[in-house]
Tab-separated table of C-alpha atoms (C1' of nucleotides) and ligand atoms in Angstrom:
chain	number	residue	atom	x	y	z
S	171	MET	CA	168.134	111.524	112.312
S	172	LYS	CA	168.459	109.766	109.080
S	173	LEU	CA	166.992	109.818	105.600
S	174	THR	CA	165.078	106.731	104.647
S	175	SER	CA	165.628	104.512	101.513
S	176	LYS	CA	162.144	105.468	100.192
S	177	GLY	CA	162.954	109.089	100.168
S	178	ARG	CA	166.383	108.455	98.718
S	179	TYR	CA	165.269	106.225	96.137
S	180	ALA	CA	162.316	108.495	95.081
S	181	VAL	CA	164.647	111.397	94.325
S	182	MET	CA	167.274	109.069	92.673
S	183	ALA	CA	164.622	107.496	90.494
S	184	LEU	CA	163.222	110.865	89.421
S	185	VAL	CA	166.672	112.254	88.543
S	186	ASP	CA	167.348	109.298	86.424
S	187	LEU	CA	163.880	109.817	84.770
S	188	ALA	CA	164.423	113.463	84.408
S	189	ARG	CA	167.705	113.153	82.579
S	190	PHE	CA	165.649	111.674	79.536
S	191	ASP	CA	164.156	114.856	79.206
S	192	ASN	CA	160.645	113.940	79.158
S	193	ILE	CA	160.699	112.593	75.537
S	194	ASN	CA	160.042	108.972	75.913
S	195	PRO	CA	158.561	106.988	78.870
S	196	VAL	CA	161.046	105.474	80.904
S	197	SER	CA	160.367	102.063	82.459
S	198	LEU	CA	160.782	101.252	85.956
S	199	ARG	CA	162.688	98.188	84.877
S	200	ASP	CA	165.377	100.384	83.422
S	201	ILE	CA	165.510	102.658	86.474
S	202	SER	CA	165.740	99.532	88.596
S	203	LEU	CA	168.790	98.116	86.620
S	204	ARG	CA	170.511	101.464	86.289
S	205	GLN	CA	170.085	102.569	89.903
S	206	GLY	CA	170.095	99.203	91.613
S	207	ILE	CA	166.679	99.625	93.240
S	208	SER	CA	164.212	96.640	93.644
S	209	LEU	CA	161.655	96.840	91.036
S	210	ASP	CA	158.777	95.986	93.344
S	211	TYR	CA	159.826	98.727	95.700
S	212	LEU	CA	160.081	101.269	92.848
S	213	GLU	CA	156.478	100.265	91.919
S	214	GLN	CA	155.300	101.240	95.367
S	215	ILE	CA	157.071	104.584	95.230
S	216	PHE	CA	155.883	105.574	91.655
S	217	SER	CA	152.312	104.613	92.676
S	218	LYS	CA	152.479	107.555	95.253
S	219	LEU	CA	154.281	109.840	92.847
S	220	ARG	CA	151.542	109.317	90.261
S	221	LYS	CA	148.816	110.023	92.808
S	222	LYS	CA	150.508	113.294	93.618
S	223	GLU	CA	150.722	114.136	89.952
S	224	ILE	CA	154.488	114.329	89.822
S	225	VAL	CA	154.739	111.697	87.128
S	226	GLN	CA	152.392	110.248	84.540
S	227	SER	CA	152.077	106.653	83.581
S	228	VAL	CA	152.029	105.197	80.079
S	229	ARG	CA	150.807	101.622	80.119
S	230	GLY	CA	151.690	98.763	77.705
S	231	THR	CA	154.794	97.848	75.902
S	232	GLN	CA	157.154	100.709	75.625
S	233	GLY	CA	155.386	102.181	78.415
S	234	GLY	CA	156.819	103.794	81.487
S	235	TYR	CA	156.667	106.878	83.223
S	236	ILE	CA	157.189	110.534	82.222
S	237	LEU	CA	157.324	113.750	84.337
S	238	ASN	CA	154.103	115.499	84.818
S	239	LYS	CA	155.544	118.863	85.277
S	240	LYS	CA	158.623	120.743	84.454
S	241	ALA	CA	161.764	119.659	86.245
S	242	LYS	CA	162.301	123.047	87.367
S	243	GLU	CA	158.803	123.092	89.056
S	244	ILE	CA	159.223	119.802	90.970
S	245	LYS	CA	160.974	120.683	94.330
S	246	LEU	CA	162.314	118.171	96.767
S	247	THR	CA	159.540	119.065	98.955
S	248	ASN	CA	156.929	117.854	96.529
S	249	ILE	CA	158.711	114.616	96.284
S	250	PHE	CA	159.109	113.916	99.884
S	251	ASP	CA	155.669	115.024	100.485
S	252	ALA	CA	154.347	112.475	97.851
S	253	VAL	CA	156.120	109.531	99.324
S	254	ASP	CA	155.451	110.403	102.871
S	255	GLU	CA	159.042	111.181	103.829
S	256	LYS	CA	158.417	113.719	106.392
S	257	VAL	CA	160.823	115.787	108.555
S	258	LYS	CA	159.685	115.286	112.125
S	259	THR	CA	161.574	116.829	114.951
S	260	VAL	CA	159.064	117.607	117.608
S	261	GLN	CA	157.565	114.993	119.704
S	262	CYS	CA	154.365	116.500	120.613
S	263	LYS	CA	151.314	116.952	118.270
S	264	LYS	CA	151.643	120.314	116.611
S	265	GLU	CA	148.049	121.238	116.966
S	266	SER	CA	147.784	120.327	120.472
S	267	LYS	CA	148.567	122.885	123.337
S	268	LYS	CA	150.062	120.185	125.345
S	269	GLY	CA	153.799	119.621	125.514
S	270	CYS	CA	155.592	116.221	124.803
S	271	ASN	CA	155.850	115.922	128.510
S	272	GLY	CA	152.162	115.729	129.026
S	273	LYS	CA	152.149	119.177	130.722
S	274	SER	CA	150.128	122.075	129.527
S	275	THR	CA	153.096	124.023	128.276
S	276	LYS	CA	155.545	123.181	125.485
S	277	CYS	CA	158.643	121.665	126.651
S	278	LEU	CA	161.995	123.497	126.958
S	279	THR	CA	163.264	122.477	123.637
S	280	HIS	CA	159.978	122.606	121.398
S	281	ASN	CA	161.050	125.832	119.935
S	282	LEU	CA	164.440	124.607	119.064
S	283	TRP	CA	163.091	121.575	117.171
S	284	ASP	CA	160.558	123.774	115.433
S	285	GLU	CA	163.370	125.969	114.130
S	286	LEU	CA	165.362	122.877	113.040
S	287	GLU	CA	162.339	121.492	111.147
S	288	THR	CA	162.136	124.891	109.308
S	289	HIS	CA	165.831	124.993	108.576
S	290	ILE	CA	165.706	121.602	107.044
S	291	ASN	CA	162.537	122.134	105.164
S	292	ASN	CA	164.069	125.238	103.562
S	293	PHE	CA	166.641	123.245	101.902
S	294	PHE	CA	164.062	120.997	100.390
S	295	LYS	CA	161.895	123.997	99.160
S	296	GLU	CA	164.824	125.355	97.220
S	297	LYS	CA	166.197	122.466	95.366
S	298	SER	CA	164.430	121.471	92.126
S	299	LEU	CA	164.709	118.377	90.099
S	300	GLU	CA	166.310	120.563	87.527
S	301	ASP	CA	169.005	121.531	89.813
S	302	LEU	CA	169.840	118.109	90.417
S	303	VAL	CA	170.020	117.142	86.911
S	304	LYS	CA	172.296	120.033	86.119
S	305	ASP	CA	174.633	119.368	88.907
S	306	ASN	CA	174.947	115.771	87.527
S	307	ILE	CA	175.740	116.819	84.108
S	308	GLU	CA	178.266	119.392	85.184
S	309	ARG	CA	180.074	116.940	87.424
S	310	ARG	CA	180.308	114.362	84.627
S	311	VAL	CA	182.267	116.749	82.540
B	13	MET	CA	163.757	111.847	108.639
B	14	LYS	CA	163.170	112.214	112.414
B	15	LEU	CA	164.860	113.111	115.599
B	16	THR	CA	165.065	110.281	118.036
B	17	SER	CA	164.070	110.641	121.638
B	18	LYS	CA	167.553	109.984	122.749
B	19	GLY	CA	168.785	113.141	121.089
B	20	ARG	CA	165.818	115.037	122.113
B	21	TYR	CA	165.958	114.099	125.683
B	22	ALA	CA	169.755	114.737	125.993
B	23	VAL	CA	169.283	118.335	124.905
B	24	MET	CA	166.187	118.725	127.122
B	25	ALA	CA	167.933	117.466	130.201
B	26	LEU	CA	171.012	119.587	129.567
B	27	VAL	CA	168.909	122.603	129.276
B	28	ASP	CA	167.193	121.776	132.530
B	29	LEU	CA	170.519	121.275	134.056
B	30	ALA	CA	172.026	124.348	132.601
B	31	ARG	CA	169.379	126.537	134.053
B	32	PHE	CA	170.705	125.990	137.503
B	33	ASP	CA	173.765	127.742	136.600
B	34	ASN	CA	176.363	125.170	137.650
B	35	ILE	CA	176.141	125.907	141.281
B	36	ASN	CA	174.793	122.789	142.806
B	37	PRO	CA	174.688	119.250	141.307
B	38	VAL	CA	171.284	118.530	139.807
B	39	SER	CA	170.034	114.955	140.370
B	40	LEU	CA	168.746	112.840	137.535
B	41	ARG	CA	165.774	112.172	139.661
B	42	ASP	CA	164.793	115.851	139.659
B	43	ILE	CA	165.347	116.058	135.863
B	44	SER	CA	163.261	113.018	135.396
B	45	LEU	CA	160.381	114.483	137.391
B	46	ARG	CA	160.454	117.937	135.870
B	47	GLN	CA	160.940	116.722	132.282
B	48	GLY	CA	159.029	113.536	132.333
B	49	ILE	CA	161.754	111.415	131.161
B	50	SER	CA	162.303	107.876	132.620
B	51	LEU	CA	165.047	107.800	135.146
B	52	ASP	CA	166.635	104.697	133.785
B	53	TYR	CA	166.860	106.099	130.332
B	54	LEU	CA	168.295	109.424	131.662
B	55	GLU	CA	171.115	107.399	133.245
B	56	GLN	CA	171.997	105.860	129.954
B	57	ILE	CA	172.112	109.159	128.329
B	58	PHE	CA	174.263	110.827	131.163
B	59	SER	CA	176.639	107.989	131.279
B	60	LYS	CA	177.416	109.014	127.485
B	61	LEU	CA	177.582	112.663	128.339
B	62	ARG	CA	179.936	112.019	131.067
B	63	LYS	CA	182.246	110.025	128.921
B	64	LYS	CA	182.469	112.842	126.398
B	65	GLU	CA	183.196	115.251	129.249
B	66	ILE	CA	180.099	117.341	128.781
B	67	VAL	CA	178.968	116.903	132.325
B	68	GLN	CA	180.759	115.873	135.552
B	69	SER	CA	179.258	113.565	138.145
B	70	VAL	CA	179.098	114.082	141.879
B	71	ARG	CA	178.307	110.775	143.740
B	72	GLY	CA	176.645	110.117	147.007
B	73	THR	CA	173.725	111.863	148.670
B	74	GLN	CA	172.996	115.351	147.493
B	75	GLY	CA	175.007	114.356	144.366
B	76	GLY	CA	174.031	114.798	140.755
B	77	TYR	CA	175.463	116.234	137.692
B	78	ILE	CA	177.035	119.528	136.822
B	79	LEU	CA	178.078	121.014	133.425
B	80	ASN	CA	181.964	120.375	132.695
B	81	LYS	CA	182.158	123.415	130.306
B	82	LYS	CA	180.602	126.821	130.013
B	83	ALA	CA	177.135	126.533	128.561
B	84	LYS	CA	178.362	128.770	125.737
B	85	GLU	CA	180.995	126.235	124.776
B	86	ILE	CA	178.583	123.345	124.631
B	87	LYS	CA	177.185	123.101	121.145
B	88	LEU	CA	174.432	120.965	119.881
B	89	THR	CA	176.907	119.165	117.824
B	90	ASN	CA	178.864	118.048	120.811
B	91	ILE	CA	175.762	116.762	122.560
B	92	PHE	CA	174.448	114.782	119.650
B	93	ASP	CA	177.875	113.390	119.062
B	94	ALA	CA	178.072	112.243	122.603
B	95	VAL	CA	174.844	110.425	122.519
B	96	ASP	CA	175.460	109.048	119.076
B	97	GLU	CA	172.446	110.960	117.486
B	98	LYS	CA	174.028	111.262	114.117
B	99	VAL	CA	172.845	112.812	110.981
B	100	LYS	CA	173.006	110.193	108.251
B	101	THR	CA	171.712	111.027	104.770
B	102	VAL	CA	173.978	109.123	102.482
B	103	GLN	CA	173.523	105.316	102.094
B	104	CYS	CA	177.110	104.553	100.992
B	105	LYS	CA	180.115	104.389	103.361
B	106	LYS	CA	181.769	107.837	103.078
B	107	GLU	CA	185.355	106.545	102.958
B	108	SER	CA	184.463	103.921	100.296
B	109	LYS	CA	184.827	104.880	96.634
B	110	LYS	CA	181.969	102.745	95.833
B	111	GLY	CA	178.338	104.167	95.570
B	112	CYS	CA	175.315	102.907	97.261
B	113	ASN	CA	174.364	100.952	94.291
B	114	GLY	CA	177.423	98.939	94.419
B	115	LYS	CA	178.910	100.608	91.434
B	116	SER	CA	182.258	102.102	91.298
B	117	THR	CA	180.985	105.627	91.003
B	118	LYS	CA	178.855	107.631	93.465
B	119	CYS	CA	175.179	107.509	92.810
B	120	LEU	CA	173.139	110.415	91.072
B	121	THR	CA	172.083	111.937	94.426
B	122	HIS	CA	175.077	111.325	96.620
B	123	ASN	CA	176.219	115.018	96.288
B	124	LEU	CA	172.621	116.111	97.193
B	125	TRP	CA	172.612	114.306	100.480
B	126	ASP	CA	176.025	115.203	101.470
B	127	GLU	CA	174.958	118.935	101.131
B	128	LEU	CA	171.873	118.259	103.129
B	129	GLU	CA	173.990	116.607	105.735
B	130	THR	CA	176.182	119.702	105.942
B	131	HIS	CA	173.111	122.012	105.886
B	132	ILE	CA	171.796	120.269	109.008
B	133	ASN	CA	175.114	120.008	110.877
B	134	ASN	CA	175.584	123.673	110.398
B	135	PHE	CA	172.529	124.261	112.462
B	136	PHE	CA	173.880	122.112	115.089
B	137	LYS	CA	177.283	123.724	115.048
B	138	GLU	CA	175.843	127.231	115.713
B	139	LYS	CA	173.472	126.504	118.567
B	140	SER	CA	174.918	126.432	122.071
B	141	LEU	CA	173.311	125.438	125.318
B	142	GLU	CA	173.590	129.016	126.412
B	143	ASP	CA	171.411	130.190	123.404
B	144	LEU	CA	168.838	127.716	124.372
B	145	VAL	CA	168.640	128.616	128.022
B	146	LYS	CA	168.362	132.305	127.010
B	147	ASP	CA	165.665	131.570	124.535
B	148	ASN	CA	163.753	129.976	127.309
B	149	ILE	CA	164.099	132.712	129.824
B	150	GLU	CA	163.018	135.264	127.263
B	151	ARG	CA	159.965	133.480	126.165
B	152	ARG	CA	159.002	132.951	129.809
B	153	VAL	CA	158.858	136.729	130.406
E	95	DT	C1'	178.378	103.848	161.411
E	96	DA	C1'	174.154	102.874	159.340
E	97	DT	C1'	171.204	104.341	155.783
E	98	DA	C1'	169.368	106.358	152.024
E	99	DA	C1'	170.161	109.120	148.047
E	100	DA	C1'	172.313	109.188	143.993
E	101	DC	C1'	175.383	107.637	140.398
E	102	DC	C1'	176.945	103.341	137.624
E	103	DT	C1'	176.681	99.260	134.383
E	104	DG	C1'	175.228	95.817	131.214
E	105	DA	C1'	171.762	92.885	129.688
E	106	DC	C1'	167.460	92.313	128.113
E	107	DT	C1'	162.956	93.234	125.511
E	108	DA	C1'	158.488	95.119	123.401
E	109	DA	C1'	157.024	97.775	120.050
E	110	DA	C1'	157.466	100.417	116.039
E	111	DA	C1'	159.488	101.598	111.631
E	112	DT	C1'	161.875	100.173	107.652
E	113	DA	C1'	162.778	98.042	103.496
E	114	DG	C1'	161.402	95.202	101.101
E	115	DT	C1'	159.060	90.698	98.790
E	116	DC	C1'	155.201	88.189	96.840
E	117	DA	C1'	151.062	87.312	94.262
E	118	DA	C1'	147.785	88.319	91.184
E	119	DG	C1'	146.046	91.081	88.383
E	120	DT	C1'	145.190	94.884	83.871
E	121	DA	C1'	146.477	97.608	79.627
E	122	DT	C1'	148.663	98.104	75.246
E	123	DC	C1'	151.555	97.488	71.595
E	124	DA	C1'	153.745	94.852	67.955
G	289	DT	C1'	148.519	86.609	71.297
G	290	DG	C1'	152.456	87.141	73.467
G	291	DA	C1'	155.415	90.229	75.867
G	292	DT	C1'	156.163	94.263	78.211
G	293	DA	C1'	154.974	97.306	81.670
G	294	DC	C1'	151.945	99.365	84.939
G	295	DT	C1'	148.610	98.429	89.270
G	296	DT	C1'	147.311	96.907	93.679
G	297	DG	C1'	147.311	94.980	98.174
G	298	DA	C1'	148.763	92.092	101.334
G	299	DC	C1'	152.565	90.071	103.729
G	300	DT	C1'	157.067	89.645	106.406
G	301	DA	C1'	161.954	89.701	107.931
G	302	DT	C1'	165.153	92.824	109.840
G	303	DT	C1'	166.572	96.625	112.246
G	304	DT	C1'	166.068	100.373	115.276
G	305	DT	C1'	164.126	102.693	119.004
G	306	DA	C1'	162.809	103.590	123.393
G	307	DG	C1'	162.907	101.984	126.960
G	308	DT	C1'	162.975	98.432	131.503
G	309	DC	C1'	165.252	95.778	134.805
G	310	DA	C1'	168.592	93.906	138.145
G	311	DG	C1'	172.237	94.467	140.080
G	312	DG	C1'	175.864	97.041	141.720
G	313	DT	C1'	179.171	101.391	144.132
G	314	DT	C1'	179.947	105.743	146.346
G	315	DT	C1'	179.218	109.160	149.814
G	316	DA	C1'	176.823	112.849	152.714
G	317	DT	C1'	174.444	113.097	156.789
G	318	DA	C1'	171.705	111.862	160.826
D	630	FES	S1	158.610	118.766	121.395
D	630	FES	FE1	156.843	119.932	121.541
D	630	FES	S2	156.542	120.075	123.491
D	630	FES	FE2	158.293	118.956	123.551
D	631	FES	S1	174.420	107.973	98.576
D	631	FES	FE1	176.536	107.847	98.335
D	631	FES	S2	176.580	106.798	96.364
D	631	FES	FE2	174.404	106.833	96.799
DNA sequence: TATAAACCTGACTAAAATAGTCAAGTATCA
DNA sequence: TGATACTTGACTATTTTAGTCAGGTTTATA
């Protein structure tokens, strides 16, 4: 199981953005340089974040992005959801009654993976962008 | 983030195996049929499980595999470890002092992913094969 | 003692997912 | 009017996954 770059970058970029405390728009170019993420890739990511109303864009010179909500209200879940970084542990379709083995009952381990998925998602539901920014400031001292 | 088939199958096969309570060797052919997993693929998986001493093989006709330890002592961690299903959340090399951005300090989110990795691994450390077999029997009633 | 069941090994490959790049815009400020 | 920065969509190389395939070796049992 591994985390993809898309998810990692999305969070990384938003932490960078959040540190500027929502005063001035932050350009993707700056984030790209500071965090070492390809600008073109960031654009893809922010396009999704904007559509899910996590950030707002400001066009033109001196433009960039600002948070669309309080950092406290943006949870990791929301970010991952926006960029389609989803936790997938079961093989079967969840709605379907069929198991991953094609049989009419769920497989021996279905329940386990379902628990695992919940376990992981709980982590994402708890953490907010604010927590991350704070963590970072503390460690820096 | 998603779980790969290899990891899922390894656990599925071992639960199947463990249900026979270690009396007779269970052939991969049987597991293949019952769980709907390719025999050739199972062989790859069991080769690894054997090398890590999770199962023992019995060659020849009527042969198969048996558990090499008590089901209680086999944790998910051990299984995943054996088949190289590893949880990987950070981008950087752990030993290296460099961050994933190539800079000399760890990136803004390194700590977060490290926490996540621990969180997930905790789940795997707790669950034993015995738990899984029990769960299954209970649900069946 | 022949034979079939089952383990054992390594190489190979098709398909999917990932991690981007590239090109061609549009909006806005100075 | 130029520069900066967002916007969009298509494209692609690389890597990973999820197997397959081909050839073994071992051993119970008929
Ligand atoms: S994972 Fe849902 S039935 Fe196997
Ligand atoms: S994940 Fe370790 S430095 Fe970024």
